[in-house]
Tab-separated table of C-alpha atoms in Angstrom:
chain	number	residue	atom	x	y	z
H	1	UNK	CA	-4.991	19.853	19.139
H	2	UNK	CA	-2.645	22.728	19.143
H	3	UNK	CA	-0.787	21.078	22.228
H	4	UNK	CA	-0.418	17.683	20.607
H	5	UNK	CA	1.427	19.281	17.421
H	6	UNK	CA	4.076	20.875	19.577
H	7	UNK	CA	5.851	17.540	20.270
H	8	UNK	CA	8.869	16.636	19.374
H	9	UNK	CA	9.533	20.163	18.002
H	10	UNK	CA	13.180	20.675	17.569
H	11	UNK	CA	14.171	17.173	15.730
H	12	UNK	CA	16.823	17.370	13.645
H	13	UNK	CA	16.507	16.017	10.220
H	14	UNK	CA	18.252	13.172	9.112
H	15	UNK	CA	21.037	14.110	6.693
H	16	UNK	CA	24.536	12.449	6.363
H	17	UNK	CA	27.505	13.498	4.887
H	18	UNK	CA	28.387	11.999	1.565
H	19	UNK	CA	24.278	11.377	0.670
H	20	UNK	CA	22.215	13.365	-1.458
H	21	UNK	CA	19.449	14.654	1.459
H	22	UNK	CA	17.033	15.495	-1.365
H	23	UNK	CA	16.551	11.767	-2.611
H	24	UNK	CA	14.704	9.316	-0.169
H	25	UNK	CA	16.998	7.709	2.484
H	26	UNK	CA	17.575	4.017	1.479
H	27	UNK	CA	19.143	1.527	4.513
H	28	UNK	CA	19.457	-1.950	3.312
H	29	UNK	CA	21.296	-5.071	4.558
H	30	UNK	CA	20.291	-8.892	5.669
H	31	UNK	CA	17.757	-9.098	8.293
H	32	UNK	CA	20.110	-10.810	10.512
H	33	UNK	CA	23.945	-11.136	10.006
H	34	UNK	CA	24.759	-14.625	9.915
H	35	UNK	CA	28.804	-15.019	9.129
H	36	UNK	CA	31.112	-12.285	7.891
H	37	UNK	CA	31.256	-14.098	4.555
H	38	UNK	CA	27.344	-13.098	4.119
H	39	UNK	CA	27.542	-9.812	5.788
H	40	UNK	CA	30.572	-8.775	3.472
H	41	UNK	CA	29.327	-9.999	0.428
H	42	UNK	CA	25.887	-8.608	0.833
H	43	UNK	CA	27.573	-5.484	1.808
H	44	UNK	CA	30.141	-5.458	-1.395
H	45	UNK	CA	26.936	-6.000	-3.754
H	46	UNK	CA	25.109	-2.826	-2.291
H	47	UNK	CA	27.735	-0.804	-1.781
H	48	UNK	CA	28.208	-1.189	-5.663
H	49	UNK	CA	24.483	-0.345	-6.491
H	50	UNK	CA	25.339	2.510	-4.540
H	51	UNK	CA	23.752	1.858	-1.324
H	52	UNK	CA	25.190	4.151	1.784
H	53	UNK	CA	23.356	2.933	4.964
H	54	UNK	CA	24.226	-1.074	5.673
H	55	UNK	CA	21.487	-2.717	7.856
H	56	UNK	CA	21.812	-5.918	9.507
H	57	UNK	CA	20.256	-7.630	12.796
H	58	UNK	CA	22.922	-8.253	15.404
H	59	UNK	CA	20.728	-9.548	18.111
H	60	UNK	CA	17.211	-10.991	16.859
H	61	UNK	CA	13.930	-11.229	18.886
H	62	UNK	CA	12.171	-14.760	18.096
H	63	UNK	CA	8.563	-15.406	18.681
H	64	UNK	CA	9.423	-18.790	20.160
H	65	UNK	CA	12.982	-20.159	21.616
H	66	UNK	CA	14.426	-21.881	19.318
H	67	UNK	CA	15.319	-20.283	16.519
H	68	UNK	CA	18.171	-18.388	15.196
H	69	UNK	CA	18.653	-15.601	17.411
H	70	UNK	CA	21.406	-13.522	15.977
H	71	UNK	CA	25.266	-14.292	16.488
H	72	UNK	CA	25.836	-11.394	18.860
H	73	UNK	CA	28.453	-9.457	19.701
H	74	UNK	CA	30.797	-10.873	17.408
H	75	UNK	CA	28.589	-9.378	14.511
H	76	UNK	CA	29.360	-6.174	15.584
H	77	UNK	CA	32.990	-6.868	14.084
H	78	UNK	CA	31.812	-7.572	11.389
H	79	UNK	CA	29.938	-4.679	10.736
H	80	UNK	CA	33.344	-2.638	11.303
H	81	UNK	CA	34.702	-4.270	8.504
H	82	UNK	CA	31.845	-3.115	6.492
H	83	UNK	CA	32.126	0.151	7.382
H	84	UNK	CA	36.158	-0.028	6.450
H	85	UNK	CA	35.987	-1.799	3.472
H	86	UNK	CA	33.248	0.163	1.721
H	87	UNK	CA	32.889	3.156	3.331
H	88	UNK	CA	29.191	2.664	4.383
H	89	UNK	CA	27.446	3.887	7.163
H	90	UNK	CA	26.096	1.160	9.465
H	91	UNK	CA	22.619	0.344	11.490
H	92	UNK	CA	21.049	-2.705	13.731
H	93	UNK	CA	18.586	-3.101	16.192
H	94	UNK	CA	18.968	-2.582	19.886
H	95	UNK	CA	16.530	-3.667	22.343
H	96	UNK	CA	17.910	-3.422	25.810
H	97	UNK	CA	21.182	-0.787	27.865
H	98	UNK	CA	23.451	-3.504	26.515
H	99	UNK	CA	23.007	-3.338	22.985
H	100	UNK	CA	22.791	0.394	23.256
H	101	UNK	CA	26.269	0.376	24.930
H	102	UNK	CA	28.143	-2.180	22.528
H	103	UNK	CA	26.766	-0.982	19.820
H	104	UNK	CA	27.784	2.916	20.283
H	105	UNK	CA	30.817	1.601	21.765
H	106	UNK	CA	31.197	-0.397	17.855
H	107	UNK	CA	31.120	2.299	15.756
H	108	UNK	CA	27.152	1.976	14.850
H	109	UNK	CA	25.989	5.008	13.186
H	110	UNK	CA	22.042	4.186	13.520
H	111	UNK	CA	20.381	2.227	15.985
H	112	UNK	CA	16.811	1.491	15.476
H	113	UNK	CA	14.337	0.161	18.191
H	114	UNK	CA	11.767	-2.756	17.211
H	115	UNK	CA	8.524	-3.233	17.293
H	116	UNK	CA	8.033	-5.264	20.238
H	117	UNK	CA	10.546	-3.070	21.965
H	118	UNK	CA	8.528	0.366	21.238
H	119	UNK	CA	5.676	-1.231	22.341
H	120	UNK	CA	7.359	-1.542	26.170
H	121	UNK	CA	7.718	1.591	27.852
H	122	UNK	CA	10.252	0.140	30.499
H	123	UNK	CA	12.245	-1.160	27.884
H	124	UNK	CA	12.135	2.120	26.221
H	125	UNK	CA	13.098	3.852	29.214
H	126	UNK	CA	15.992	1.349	29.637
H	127	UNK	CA	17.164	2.470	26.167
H	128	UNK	CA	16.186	5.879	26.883
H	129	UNK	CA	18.310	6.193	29.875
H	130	UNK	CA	21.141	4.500	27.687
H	131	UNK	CA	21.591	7.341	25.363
H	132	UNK	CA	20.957	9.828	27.925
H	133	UNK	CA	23.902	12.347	26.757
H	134	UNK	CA	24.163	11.190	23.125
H	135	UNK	CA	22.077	14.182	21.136
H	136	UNK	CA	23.579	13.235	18.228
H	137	UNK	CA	22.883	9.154	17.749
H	138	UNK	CA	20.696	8.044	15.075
H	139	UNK	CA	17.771	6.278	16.562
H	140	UNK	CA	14.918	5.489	14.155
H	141	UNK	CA	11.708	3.549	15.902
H	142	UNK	CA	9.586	1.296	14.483
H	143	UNK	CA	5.642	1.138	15.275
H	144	UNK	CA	4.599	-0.803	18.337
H	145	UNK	CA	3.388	-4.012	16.863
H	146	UNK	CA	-0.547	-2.940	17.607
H	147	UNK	CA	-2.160	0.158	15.973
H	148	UNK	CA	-1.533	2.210	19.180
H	149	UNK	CA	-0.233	5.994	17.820
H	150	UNK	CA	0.233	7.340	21.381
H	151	UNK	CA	2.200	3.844	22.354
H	152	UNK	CA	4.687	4.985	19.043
H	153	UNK	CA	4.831	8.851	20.185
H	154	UNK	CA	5.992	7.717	23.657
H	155	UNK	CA	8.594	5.694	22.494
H	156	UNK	CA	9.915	8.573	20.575
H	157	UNK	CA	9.199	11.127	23.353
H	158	UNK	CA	11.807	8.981	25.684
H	159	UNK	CA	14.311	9.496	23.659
H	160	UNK	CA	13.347	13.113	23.511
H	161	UNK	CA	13.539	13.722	26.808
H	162	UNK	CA	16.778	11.652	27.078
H	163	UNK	CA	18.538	14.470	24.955
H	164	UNK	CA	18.163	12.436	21.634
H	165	UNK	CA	17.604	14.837	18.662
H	166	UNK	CA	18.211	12.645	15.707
H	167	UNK	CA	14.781	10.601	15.686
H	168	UNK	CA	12.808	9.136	13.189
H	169	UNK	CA	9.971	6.674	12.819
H	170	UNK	CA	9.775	3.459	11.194
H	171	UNK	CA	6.323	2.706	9.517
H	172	UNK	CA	6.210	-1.245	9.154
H	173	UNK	CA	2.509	-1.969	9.848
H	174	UNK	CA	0.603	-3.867	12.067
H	175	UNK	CA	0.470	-7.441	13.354
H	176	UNK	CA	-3.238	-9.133	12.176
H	177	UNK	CA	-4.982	-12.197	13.314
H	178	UNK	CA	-5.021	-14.944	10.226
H	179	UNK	CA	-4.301	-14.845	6.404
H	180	UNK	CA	-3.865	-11.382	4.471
H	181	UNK	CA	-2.174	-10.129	1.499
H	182	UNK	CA	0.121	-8.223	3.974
H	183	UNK	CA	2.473	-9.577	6.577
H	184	UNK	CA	1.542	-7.003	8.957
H	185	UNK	CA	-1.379	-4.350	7.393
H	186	UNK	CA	-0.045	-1.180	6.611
H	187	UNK	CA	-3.215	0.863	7.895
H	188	UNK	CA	-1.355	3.936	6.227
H	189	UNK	CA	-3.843	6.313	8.157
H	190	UNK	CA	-1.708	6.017	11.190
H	191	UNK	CA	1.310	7.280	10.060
H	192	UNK	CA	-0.427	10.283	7.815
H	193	UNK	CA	-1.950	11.045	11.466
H	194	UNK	CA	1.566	10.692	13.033
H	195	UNK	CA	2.782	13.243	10.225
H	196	UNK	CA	-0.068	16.029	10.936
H	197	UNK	CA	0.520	15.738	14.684
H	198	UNK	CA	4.850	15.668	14.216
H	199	UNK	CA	5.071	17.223	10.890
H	200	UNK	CA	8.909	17.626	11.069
H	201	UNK	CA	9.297	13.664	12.251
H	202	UNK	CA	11.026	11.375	9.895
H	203	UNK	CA	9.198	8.888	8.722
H	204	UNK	CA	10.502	5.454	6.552
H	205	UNK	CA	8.690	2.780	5.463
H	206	UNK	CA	9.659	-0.447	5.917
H	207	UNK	CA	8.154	-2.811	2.740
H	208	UNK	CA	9.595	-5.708	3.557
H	209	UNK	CA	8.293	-6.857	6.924
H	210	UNK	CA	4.760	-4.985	5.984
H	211	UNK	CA	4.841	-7.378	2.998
H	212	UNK	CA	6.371	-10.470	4.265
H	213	UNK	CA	6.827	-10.914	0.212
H	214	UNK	CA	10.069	-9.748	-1.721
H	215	UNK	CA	7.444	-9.521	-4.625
H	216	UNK	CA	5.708	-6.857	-2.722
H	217	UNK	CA	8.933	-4.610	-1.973
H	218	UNK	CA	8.665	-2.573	-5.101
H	219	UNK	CA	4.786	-1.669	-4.446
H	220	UNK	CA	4.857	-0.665	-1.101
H	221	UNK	CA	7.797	1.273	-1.554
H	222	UNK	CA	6.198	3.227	-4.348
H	223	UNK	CA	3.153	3.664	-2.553
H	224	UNK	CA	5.015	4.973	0.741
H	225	UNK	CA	7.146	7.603	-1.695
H	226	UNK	CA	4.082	8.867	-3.358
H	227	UNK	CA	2.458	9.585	0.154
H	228	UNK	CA	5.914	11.551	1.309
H	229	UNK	CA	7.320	9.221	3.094
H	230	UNK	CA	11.209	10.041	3.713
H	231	UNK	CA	13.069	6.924	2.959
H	232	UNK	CA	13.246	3.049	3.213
H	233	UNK	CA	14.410	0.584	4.922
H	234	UNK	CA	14.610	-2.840	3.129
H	235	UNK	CA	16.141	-6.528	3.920
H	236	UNK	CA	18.801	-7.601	1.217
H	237	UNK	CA	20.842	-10.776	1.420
H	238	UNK	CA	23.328	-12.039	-0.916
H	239	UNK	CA	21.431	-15.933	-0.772
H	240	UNK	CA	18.054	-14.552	0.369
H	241	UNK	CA	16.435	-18.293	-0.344
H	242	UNK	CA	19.515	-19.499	2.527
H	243	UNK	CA	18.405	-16.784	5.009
H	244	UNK	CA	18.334	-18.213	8.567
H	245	UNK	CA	15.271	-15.364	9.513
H	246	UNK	CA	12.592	-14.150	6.784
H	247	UNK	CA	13.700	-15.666	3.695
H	248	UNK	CA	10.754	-14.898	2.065
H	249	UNK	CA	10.970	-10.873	2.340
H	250	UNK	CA	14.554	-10.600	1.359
H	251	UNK	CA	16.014	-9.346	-2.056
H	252	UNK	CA	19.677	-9.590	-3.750
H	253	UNK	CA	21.697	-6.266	-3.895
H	254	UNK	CA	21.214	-7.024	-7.312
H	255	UNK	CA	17.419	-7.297	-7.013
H	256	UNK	CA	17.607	-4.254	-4.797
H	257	UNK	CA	19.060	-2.357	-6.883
H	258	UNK	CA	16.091	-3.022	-10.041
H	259	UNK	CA	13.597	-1.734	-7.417
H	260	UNK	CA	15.220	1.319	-6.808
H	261	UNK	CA	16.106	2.331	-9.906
H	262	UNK	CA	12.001	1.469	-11.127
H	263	UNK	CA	10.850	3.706	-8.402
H	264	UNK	CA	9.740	6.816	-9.263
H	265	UNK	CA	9.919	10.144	-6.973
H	266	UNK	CA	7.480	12.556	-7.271
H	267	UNK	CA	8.171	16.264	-7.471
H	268	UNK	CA	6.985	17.843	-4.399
H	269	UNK	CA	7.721	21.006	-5.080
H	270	UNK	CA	4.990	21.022	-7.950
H	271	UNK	CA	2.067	24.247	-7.418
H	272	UNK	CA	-1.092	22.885	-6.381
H	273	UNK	CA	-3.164	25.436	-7.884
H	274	UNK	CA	-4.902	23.065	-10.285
H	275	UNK	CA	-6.169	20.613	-7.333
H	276	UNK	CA	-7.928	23.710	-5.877
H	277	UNK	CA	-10.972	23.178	-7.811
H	278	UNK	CA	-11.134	19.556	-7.183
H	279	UNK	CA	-9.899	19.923	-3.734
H	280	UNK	CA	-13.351	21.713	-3.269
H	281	UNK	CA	-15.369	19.116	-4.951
H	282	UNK	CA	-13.932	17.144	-2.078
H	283	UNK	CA	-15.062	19.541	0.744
H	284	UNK	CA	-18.266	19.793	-0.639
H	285	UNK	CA	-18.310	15.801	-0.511
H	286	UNK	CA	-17.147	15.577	2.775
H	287	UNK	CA	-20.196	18.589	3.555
H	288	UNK	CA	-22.733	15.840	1.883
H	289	UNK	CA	-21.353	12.884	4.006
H	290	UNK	CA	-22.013	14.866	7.784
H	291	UNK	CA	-25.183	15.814	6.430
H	292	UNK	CA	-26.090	11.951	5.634
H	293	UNK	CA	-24.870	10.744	8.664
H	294	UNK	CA	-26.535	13.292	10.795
H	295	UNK	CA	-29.288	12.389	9.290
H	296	UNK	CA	-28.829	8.700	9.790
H	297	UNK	CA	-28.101	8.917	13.714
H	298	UNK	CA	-30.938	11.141	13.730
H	299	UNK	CA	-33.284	7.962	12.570
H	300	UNK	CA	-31.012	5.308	14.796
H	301	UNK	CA	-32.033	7.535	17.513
H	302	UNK	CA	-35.577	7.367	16.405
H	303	UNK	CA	-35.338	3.601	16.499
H	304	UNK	CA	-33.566	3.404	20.071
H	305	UNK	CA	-36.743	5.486	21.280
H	306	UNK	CA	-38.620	2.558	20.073
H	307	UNK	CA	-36.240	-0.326	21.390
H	308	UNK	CA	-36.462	1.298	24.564
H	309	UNK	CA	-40.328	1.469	24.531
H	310	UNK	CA	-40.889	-1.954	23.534
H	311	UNK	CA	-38.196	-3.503	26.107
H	312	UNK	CA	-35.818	-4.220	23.083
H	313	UNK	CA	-32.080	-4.774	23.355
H	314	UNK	CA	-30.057	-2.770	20.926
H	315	UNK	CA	-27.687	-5.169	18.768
H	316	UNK	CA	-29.560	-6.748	15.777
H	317	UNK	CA	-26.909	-9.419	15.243
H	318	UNK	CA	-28.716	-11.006	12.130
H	319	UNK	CA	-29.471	-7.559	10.925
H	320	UNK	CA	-25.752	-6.048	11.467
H	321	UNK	CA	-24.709	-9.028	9.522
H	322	UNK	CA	-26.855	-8.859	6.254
H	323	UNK	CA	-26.368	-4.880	6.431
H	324	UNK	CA	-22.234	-5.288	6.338
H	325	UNK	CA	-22.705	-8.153	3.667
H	326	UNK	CA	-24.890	-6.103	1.311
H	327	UNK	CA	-22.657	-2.509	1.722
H	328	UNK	CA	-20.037	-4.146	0.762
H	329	UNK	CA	-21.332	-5.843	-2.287
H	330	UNK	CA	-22.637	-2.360	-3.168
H	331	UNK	CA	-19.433	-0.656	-2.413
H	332	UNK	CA	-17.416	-3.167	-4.294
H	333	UNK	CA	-20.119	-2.490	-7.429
H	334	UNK	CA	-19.311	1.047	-6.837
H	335	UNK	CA	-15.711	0.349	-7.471
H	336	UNK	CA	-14.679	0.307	-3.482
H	337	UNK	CA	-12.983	-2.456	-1.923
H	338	UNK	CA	-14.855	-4.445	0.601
H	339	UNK	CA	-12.342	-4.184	2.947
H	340	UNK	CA	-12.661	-0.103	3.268
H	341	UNK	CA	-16.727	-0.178	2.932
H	342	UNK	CA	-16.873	-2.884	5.802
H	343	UNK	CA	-14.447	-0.455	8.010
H	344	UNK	CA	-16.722	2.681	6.840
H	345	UNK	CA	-19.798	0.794	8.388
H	346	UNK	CA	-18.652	-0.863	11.415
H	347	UNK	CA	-17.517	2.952	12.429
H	348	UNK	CA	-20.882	3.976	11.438
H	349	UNK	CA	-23.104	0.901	13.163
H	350	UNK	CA	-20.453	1.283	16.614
H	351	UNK	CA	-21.824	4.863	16.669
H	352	UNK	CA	-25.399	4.126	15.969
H	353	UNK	CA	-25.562	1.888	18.760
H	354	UNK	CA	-24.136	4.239	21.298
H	355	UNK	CA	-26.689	7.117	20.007
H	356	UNK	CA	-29.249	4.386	20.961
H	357	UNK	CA	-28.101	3.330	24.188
H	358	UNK	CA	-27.759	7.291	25.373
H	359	UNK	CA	-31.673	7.004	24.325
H	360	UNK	CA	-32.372	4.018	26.203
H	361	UNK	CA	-30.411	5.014	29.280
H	362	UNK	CA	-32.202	8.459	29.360
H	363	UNK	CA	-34.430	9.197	32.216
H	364	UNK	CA	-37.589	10.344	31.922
H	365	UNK	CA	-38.454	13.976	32.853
């Protein structure tokens, strides 16, 4: 464990001149930059809410051919202007050596890597190799588009070991199979583990591809400043409902700027003296649980002694199915979400069954 947490070590932090590096980082801009009229306008209307990090897509990876796929290097003029004109700093995605080089060569302060891209380690090398000699680029990585921590460390650690010190994660959750409240699931255990095993890392939140909702920006931001997160990173268009790529999850400046100035930031310097007591209400909890669940693999080992005895195979399909159905109308009468009580005991059955088939797998003496 020790080994793990010594990763990444010497990371700078991620201050800029001319913003306040006690306030959450904000970078906002259109997903994709469409014409200079957009970028520029979009740009004017944050700059006045007081924006400093412009944002926009320059190259954009599709799921199928076909669609609009970013207008290229030409954008990257574009975002000059922006930077000229009001003064703001200015980020977009890179996914290959080529957009590493023209957009360094442009003038682009941040580059950030996306999620399909973290999740390939020879395009991440590529990119890697790119920077090789740039310590002090901006290069902020989103998560790998599966729940895969280690895939999102080794993204980072490339970059590392390229001579990049200015590196910061991008938490904008997970893809899912079928229809959920979130775009992609934010599974906010992930990045609290990625913060106890790099606790100097960066880490911003990205609400509006974890929503896929621009009704859901505000919450999710909210949420991910009251668990520490860093800053955010949020799409803004000046016609969002005209948006040639994910109309749906994009805000006005205007709009924008009502979010930002409802969100509240916690005090984190506050003593924590007064949690002790309930802190250790929790431990004893906790204490309870491992004694409950010892106690409960003790009996599923009981029960694979008598599987394996009567020639019995170890999955109860009907029976795993009623038990999931009835904890979680129990949990949700307990005030728990079905959701976290079905996740609870499909860890707990998945570990039941291997304690059972260690029993049945046992030799005899």
């Amino acid at each position: 464990m020790a080994e793990k947490q010594q990763i990444l070590q010497d990371i700078e932090p991620l201050t800029f001149v001319g913003i306040d590096p006690k306030k959450p980082l904000v970078i906002a801009g259109p997903c994709s930059a469409e014409s200079e009229e957009q970028v520029l306008n979009t740009a004017r209307g944050l700059a006045k809410s007081g924006i400093k990090i412009f944002r926009a897509g320059i190259w954009k990876p599709r799921t199928k051919p076909g669609g609009f796929e970013g207008v290229g290097m030409k954008g990257l003029l574009w975002m000059q202007e922006v930077k000229k004109e009001t003064g703001m700093l200015t980020a977009t995605e890179v996914a290959n050596r080529e957009h590493v080089i023209a957009a360094l060569d442009s003038g682009i302060d941040i580059l950030w890597i996306g999620a399909r891209t973290s999740a390939n380690p020879f395009a991440m090398q590529e990119i890697a190799d790119a920077l090789r000699g740039h310590r002090g680029v901006t290069v902020l990585v989103k998560n790998p588009v599966n729940p895969d921590i280690e895939l999102w460390i080794g993204a980072m650690l490339r970059l590392y070991n390229a001579g990049v010190r200015r590196i910061g994660a991008i938490h904008r959750g997970f893809s899912t199979y079928g229809d959920h409240l979130y775009r992609n699931e934010p599974q906010w255990h992930i990045p609290i583990e990625l913060h106890r095993r790099v606790p100097n890392l960066p880490i911003i939140c990205d609400p509006s591809h974890m929503g896929g909702k621009r009704e859901l920006i505000g919450p999710i931001s909210q949420q991910a400043l009251d668990m520490g997160f860093n800053g955010l990173i949020i799409e803004s268009h000046c016609n969002p409902d005209a948006a040639l790529s994910d109309a749906k999850q994009q805000v006005t400046p205007e709009s924008l700027n009502l979010i930002i100035n409802t969100l509240v930031i916690r005090d984190t310097k506050q003593s924590t003296e007064n949690l002790t007591l309930l802190r250790q209400h929790i431990d004893e909890c906790d204490n309870d649980l491992l004694n409950i669940l010892s106690r409960r693999m003790a009996i599923s080992r009981e029960i694979g002694q008598y599987k394996k005895e009567h020639n019995m195979q170890v999955v109860q399909a009907q029976r795993y199915s009623e038990m999931i159905s009835d904890r979680s109308k129990q949990g949700q009468e307990m005030g728990m979400s079905a959701e976290f009580i079905e996740t609870v005991m499909q860890a707990v059955h998945e570990e039941s069954v291997r304690q059972q088939i260690e029993i049945i797998n046992q030799k005899a003496l």
